[in-house]
Coordinates of C-alpha atoms and ligand atoms in Angstrom, one line a residue:
X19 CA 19.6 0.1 21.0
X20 CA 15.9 0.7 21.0
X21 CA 13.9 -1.0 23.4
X22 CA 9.9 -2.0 23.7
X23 CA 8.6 -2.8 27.1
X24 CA 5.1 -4.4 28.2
X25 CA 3.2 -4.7 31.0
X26 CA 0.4 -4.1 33.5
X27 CA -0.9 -1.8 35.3
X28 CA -4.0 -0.8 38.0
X29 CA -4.1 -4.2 39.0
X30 CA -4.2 -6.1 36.0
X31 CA -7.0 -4.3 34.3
X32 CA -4.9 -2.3 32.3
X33 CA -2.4 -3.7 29.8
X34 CA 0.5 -1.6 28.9
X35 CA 3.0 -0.9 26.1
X36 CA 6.0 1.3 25.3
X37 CA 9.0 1.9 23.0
X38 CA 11.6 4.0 22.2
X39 CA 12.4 3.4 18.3
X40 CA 14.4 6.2 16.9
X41 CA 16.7 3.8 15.5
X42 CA 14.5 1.4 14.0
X43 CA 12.8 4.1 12.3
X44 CA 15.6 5.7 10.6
X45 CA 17.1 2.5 9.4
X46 CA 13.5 2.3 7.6
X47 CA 14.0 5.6 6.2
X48 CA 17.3 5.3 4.8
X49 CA 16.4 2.1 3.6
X50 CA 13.6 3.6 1.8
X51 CA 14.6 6.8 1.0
X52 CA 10.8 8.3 2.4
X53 CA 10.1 12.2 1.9
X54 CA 9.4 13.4 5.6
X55 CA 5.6 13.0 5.1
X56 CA 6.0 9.4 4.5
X57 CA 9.0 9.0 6.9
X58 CA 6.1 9.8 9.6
X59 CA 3.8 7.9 8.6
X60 CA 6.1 4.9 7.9
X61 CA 7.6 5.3 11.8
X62 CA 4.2 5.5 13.1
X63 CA 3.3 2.1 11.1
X64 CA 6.3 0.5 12.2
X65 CA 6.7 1.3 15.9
X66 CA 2.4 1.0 16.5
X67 CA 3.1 -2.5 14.7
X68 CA 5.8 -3.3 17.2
X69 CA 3.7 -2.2 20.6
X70 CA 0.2 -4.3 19.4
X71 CA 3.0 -6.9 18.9
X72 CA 4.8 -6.8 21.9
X73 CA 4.0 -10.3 23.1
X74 CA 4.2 -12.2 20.0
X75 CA 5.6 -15.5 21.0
X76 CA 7.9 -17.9 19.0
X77 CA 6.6 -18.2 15.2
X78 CA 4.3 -15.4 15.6
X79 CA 4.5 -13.1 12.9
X80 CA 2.2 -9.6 13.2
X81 CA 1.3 -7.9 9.8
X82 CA -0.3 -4.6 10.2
X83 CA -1.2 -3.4 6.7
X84 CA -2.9 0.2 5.3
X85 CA -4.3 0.3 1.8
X86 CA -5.5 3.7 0.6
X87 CA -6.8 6.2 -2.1
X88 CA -4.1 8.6 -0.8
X89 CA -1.2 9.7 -2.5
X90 CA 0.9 7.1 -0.3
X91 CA -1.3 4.4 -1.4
X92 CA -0.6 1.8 1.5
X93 CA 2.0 1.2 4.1
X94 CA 2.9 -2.5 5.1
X95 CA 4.5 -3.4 8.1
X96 CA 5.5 -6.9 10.2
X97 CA 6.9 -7.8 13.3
X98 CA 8.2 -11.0 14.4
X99 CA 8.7 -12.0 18.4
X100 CA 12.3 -11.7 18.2
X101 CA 11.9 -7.7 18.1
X102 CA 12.7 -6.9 14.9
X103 CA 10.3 -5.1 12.6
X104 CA 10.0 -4.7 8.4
X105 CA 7.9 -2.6 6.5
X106 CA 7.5 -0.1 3.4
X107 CA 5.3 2.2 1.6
X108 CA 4.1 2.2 -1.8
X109 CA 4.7 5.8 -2.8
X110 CA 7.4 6.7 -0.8
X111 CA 7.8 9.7 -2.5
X112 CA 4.6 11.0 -1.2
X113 CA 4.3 14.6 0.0
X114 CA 2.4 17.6 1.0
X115 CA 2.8 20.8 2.5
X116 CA 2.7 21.0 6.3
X117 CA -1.0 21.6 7.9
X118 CA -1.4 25.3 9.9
X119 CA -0.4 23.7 13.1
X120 CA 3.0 22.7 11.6
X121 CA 2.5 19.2 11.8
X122 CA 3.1 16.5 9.1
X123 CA -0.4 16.2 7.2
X124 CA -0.2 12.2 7.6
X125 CA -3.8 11.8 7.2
X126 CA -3.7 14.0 3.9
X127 CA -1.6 11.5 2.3
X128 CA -2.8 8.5 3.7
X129 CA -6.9 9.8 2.8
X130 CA -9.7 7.1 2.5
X131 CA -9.2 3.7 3.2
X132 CA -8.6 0.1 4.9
X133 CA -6.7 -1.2 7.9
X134 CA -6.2 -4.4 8.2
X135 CA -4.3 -6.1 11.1
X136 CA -3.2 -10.3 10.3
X137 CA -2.0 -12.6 12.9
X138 CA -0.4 -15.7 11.7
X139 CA 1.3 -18.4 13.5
X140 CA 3.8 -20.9 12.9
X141 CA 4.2 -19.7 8.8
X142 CA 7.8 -20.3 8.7
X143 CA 7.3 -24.0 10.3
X144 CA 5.2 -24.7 7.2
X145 CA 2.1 -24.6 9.1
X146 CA 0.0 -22.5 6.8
X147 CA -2.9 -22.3 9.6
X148 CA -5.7 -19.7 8.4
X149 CA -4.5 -16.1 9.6
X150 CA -6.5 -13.8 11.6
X151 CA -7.4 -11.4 9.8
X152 CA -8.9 -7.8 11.0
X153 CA -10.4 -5.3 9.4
X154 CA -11.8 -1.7 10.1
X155 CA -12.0 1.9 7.7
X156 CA -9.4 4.2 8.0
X157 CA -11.1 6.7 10.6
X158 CA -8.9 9.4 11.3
X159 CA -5.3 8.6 9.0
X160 CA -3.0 9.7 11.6
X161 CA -2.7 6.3 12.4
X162 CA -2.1 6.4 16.0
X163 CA -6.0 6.7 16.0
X164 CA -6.7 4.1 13.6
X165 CA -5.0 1.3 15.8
X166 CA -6.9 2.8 18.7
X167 CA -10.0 2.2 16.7
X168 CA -8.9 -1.2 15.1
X169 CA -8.4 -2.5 18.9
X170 CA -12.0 -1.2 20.2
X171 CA -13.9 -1.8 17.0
X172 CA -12.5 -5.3 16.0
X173 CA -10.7 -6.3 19.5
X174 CA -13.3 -4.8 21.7
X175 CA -10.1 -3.2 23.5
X176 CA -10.7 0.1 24.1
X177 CA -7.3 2.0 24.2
X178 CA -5.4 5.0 24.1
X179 CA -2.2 5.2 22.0
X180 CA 0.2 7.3 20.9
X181 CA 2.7 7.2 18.2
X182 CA 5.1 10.2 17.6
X183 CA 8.5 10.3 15.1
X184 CA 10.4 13.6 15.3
X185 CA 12.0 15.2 12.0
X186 CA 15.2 17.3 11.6
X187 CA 15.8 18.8 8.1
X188 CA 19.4 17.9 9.3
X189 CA 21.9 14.8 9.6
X190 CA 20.4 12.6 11.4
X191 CA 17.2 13.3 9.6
X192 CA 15.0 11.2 12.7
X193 CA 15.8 12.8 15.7
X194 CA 13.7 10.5 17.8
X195 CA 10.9 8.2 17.6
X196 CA 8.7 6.0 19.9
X197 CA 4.7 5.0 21.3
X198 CA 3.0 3.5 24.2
X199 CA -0.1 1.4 23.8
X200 CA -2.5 1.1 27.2
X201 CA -5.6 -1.9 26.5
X202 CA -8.7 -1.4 28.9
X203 CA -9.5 -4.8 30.1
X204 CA -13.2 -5.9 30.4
X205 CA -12.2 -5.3 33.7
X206 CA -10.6 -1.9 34.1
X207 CA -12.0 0.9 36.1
X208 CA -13.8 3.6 34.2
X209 CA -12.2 6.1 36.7
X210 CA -9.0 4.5 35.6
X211 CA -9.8 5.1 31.9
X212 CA -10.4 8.9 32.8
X213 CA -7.3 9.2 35.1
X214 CA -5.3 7.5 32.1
X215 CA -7.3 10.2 29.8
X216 CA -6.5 13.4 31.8
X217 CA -2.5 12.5 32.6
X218 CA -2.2 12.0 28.2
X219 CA -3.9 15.4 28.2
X220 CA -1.3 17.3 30.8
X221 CA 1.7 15.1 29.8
X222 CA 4.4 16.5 27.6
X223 CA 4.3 15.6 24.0
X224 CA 5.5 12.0 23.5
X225 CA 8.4 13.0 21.4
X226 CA 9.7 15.9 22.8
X227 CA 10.0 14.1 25.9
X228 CA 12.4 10.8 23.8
X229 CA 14.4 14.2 22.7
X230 CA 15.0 14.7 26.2
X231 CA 16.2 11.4 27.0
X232 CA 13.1 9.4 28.5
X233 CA 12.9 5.7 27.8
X234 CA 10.3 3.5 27.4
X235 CA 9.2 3.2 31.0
X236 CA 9.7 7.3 31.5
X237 CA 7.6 7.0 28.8
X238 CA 4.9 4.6 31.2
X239 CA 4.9 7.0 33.6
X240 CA 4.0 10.3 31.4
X241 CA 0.4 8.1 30.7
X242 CA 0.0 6.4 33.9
X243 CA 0.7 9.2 36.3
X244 CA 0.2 8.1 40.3
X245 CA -1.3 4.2 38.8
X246 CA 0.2 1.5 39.7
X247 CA 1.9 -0.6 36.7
X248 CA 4.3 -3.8 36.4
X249 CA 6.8 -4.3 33.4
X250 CA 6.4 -8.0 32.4
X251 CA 9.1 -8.1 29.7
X252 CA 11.2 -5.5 27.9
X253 CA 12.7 -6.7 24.4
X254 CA 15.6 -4.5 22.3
X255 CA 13.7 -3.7 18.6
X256 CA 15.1 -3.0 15.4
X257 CA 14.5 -2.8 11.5
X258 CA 15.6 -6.0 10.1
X259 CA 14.6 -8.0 7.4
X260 CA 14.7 -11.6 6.6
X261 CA 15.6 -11.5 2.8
X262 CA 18.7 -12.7 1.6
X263 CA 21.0 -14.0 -1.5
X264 CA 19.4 -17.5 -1.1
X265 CA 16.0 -16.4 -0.8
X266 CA 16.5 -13.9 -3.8
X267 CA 17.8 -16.9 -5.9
X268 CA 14.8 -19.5 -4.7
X269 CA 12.8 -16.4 -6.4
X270 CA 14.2 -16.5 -9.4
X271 CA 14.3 -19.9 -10.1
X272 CA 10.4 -20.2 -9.4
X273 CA 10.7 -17.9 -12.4
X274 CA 11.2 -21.0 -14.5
X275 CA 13.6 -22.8 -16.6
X276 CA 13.0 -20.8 -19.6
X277 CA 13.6 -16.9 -17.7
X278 CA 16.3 -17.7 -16.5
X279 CA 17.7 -18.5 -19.5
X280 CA 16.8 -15.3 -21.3
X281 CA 17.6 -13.6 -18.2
X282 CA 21.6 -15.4 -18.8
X283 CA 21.6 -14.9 -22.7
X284 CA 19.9 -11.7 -22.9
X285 CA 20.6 -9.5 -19.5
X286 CA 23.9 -11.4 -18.3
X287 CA 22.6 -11.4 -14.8
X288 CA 19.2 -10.4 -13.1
X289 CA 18.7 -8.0 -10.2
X290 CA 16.1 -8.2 -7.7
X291 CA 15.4 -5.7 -5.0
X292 CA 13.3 -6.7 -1.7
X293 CA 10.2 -4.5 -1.5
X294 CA 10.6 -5.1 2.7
X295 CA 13.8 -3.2 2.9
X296 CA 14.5 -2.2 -0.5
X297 CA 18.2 -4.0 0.0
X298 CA 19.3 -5.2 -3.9
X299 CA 20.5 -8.7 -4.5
X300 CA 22.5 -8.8 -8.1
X301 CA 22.9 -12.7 -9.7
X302 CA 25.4 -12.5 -12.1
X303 CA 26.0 -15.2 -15.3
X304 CA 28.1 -18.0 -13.0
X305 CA 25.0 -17.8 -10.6
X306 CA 22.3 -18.2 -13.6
X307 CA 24.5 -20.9 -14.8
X308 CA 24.5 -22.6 -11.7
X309 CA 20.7 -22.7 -11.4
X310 CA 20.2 -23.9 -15.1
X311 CA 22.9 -26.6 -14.5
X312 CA 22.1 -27.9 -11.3
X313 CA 18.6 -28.0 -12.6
X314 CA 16.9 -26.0 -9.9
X315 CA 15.1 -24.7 -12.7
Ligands
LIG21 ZN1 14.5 -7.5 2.7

């Protein structure tokens, strides 16, 4: 089970996050069938999504959301405080070639754009409550980066984060994923900023060291080095969505009386797929029939 952990660290001034999420992200990609381009960018969006929210509370829901002239064209993903993420890309199909250094050219496919981060609270109460909206340009597109400069621009958080997913042209196609998040409070030490700074530069890359085993708090350690840090809570994650038959029916009913007639006489059923997760609900004539006759419609 993947797991996210929060905390703090160098007495309190430092707020700290970390997650193992090799699961989560390949249920996202074999729910959405992603070319490996995508699937990294994708498992980037998800698991950053999941350490900015890692102390969402009750009724909290956390949108992080990328709209771009890139060939990917925009990545959404949400996280609720039970630990359980959603999200999808627009192009999923996006791809190019690998850059020189052999990495994933996430930023080529992602290109020009907006990120937007949206806090909401208490939507599925019925409390529609204006959301908190953030916004900032895309920066650098490897997205890591872009929720380092979300949190200083519009958050005045200055922070470090890393976000790594790990490919395999092989069964199972996600070898690993995971990130950790560290927020410099107004009060934070700048030598504590540089410490933090220097260990990230000498640690191990992020991924190779989930490959290996570590877990969310080895994780803490590789960016912390000799400070001091205390794990507040520690959550298991996963990709889940919170679509289902009823939902996809209530949909199609606000259709109206009239569709889902035709949909009866004409198509003998109607399919609806969930953008979130891509999972397909099929109605068939009996359930059409119902919803005409019960006069939900
Ligand atoms: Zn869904």
């Amino acid at each position: 089970m993947d797991k996210l952990i929060h905390g703090i660290a160098a007495d309190a001034t430092v707020r700290v996050m970390a997650a193992v999420t090799t699961e989560t992200v390949r249920e996202a990609v074999r729910r959405h069938q992603t070319s490996p381009t995508v699937s990294a960018a994708l498992g980037r969006m998800l698991t950053g999504t999941l350490l900015l929210g890692s102390s969402l509370k009750e009724f909290d829901r956390l949108t992080v959301k990328i709209e771009s002239e890139g060939a990917v064209e925009g990545i959404v993903a949400e996280a609720v405080s039970d630990g359980t993420v959603r999200g999808y890309v627009k192009n999923s199909i996006a791809e190019l070639p690998l850059k020189e250094n052999g990495k994933f050219d996430v930023s080529g496919i992602i290109g020009k754009g907006m990120f937007y981060v949206i806090r909401e609270s208490g939507f599925d109460l019925g409390l529609h409550r204006e959301p908190y909206v953030g916004t900032v340009p895309i920066t650098s597109g490897e997205i890591a980066e872009d929720f380092a400069y979300y949190l200083a621009k519009s958050e005045q958080i200055p922070s470090a984060v890393m976000l790594g997913v790990l490919l395999q042209p092989e069964d199972p196609y996600v070898t690993c994923a995971g990130g950790v998040m560290i927020q410099m409070l107004p009060t934070a030490n700048e030598n504590v900023a540089v410490m933090i700074e220097d260990t990230i530069l000498h640690a191990p890359q992020l991924t190779t060291a989930i490959k290996e085993g570590a877990t969310p708090e080895d994780l803490l350690k590789m960016t912390l080095g000799i400070i001091d840090y205390e794990i507040l809570g520690e959550k298991d994650v996963r990709f889940e969505c919170n679509c289902s038959f009823d939902r996809a029916v209530q949909l199609i009913s606000s259709l109206g009386h009239a569709e889902v007639k035709s949909m009866l006489e004409e198509d003998k059923g109607a399919k609806m797929t969930c953008g979130f997760c891509n999972e397909l609900y099929t109605l068939d004539e009996n359930d059409l029939r119902k919803m005409l006759e019960t006069e939900r419609v």
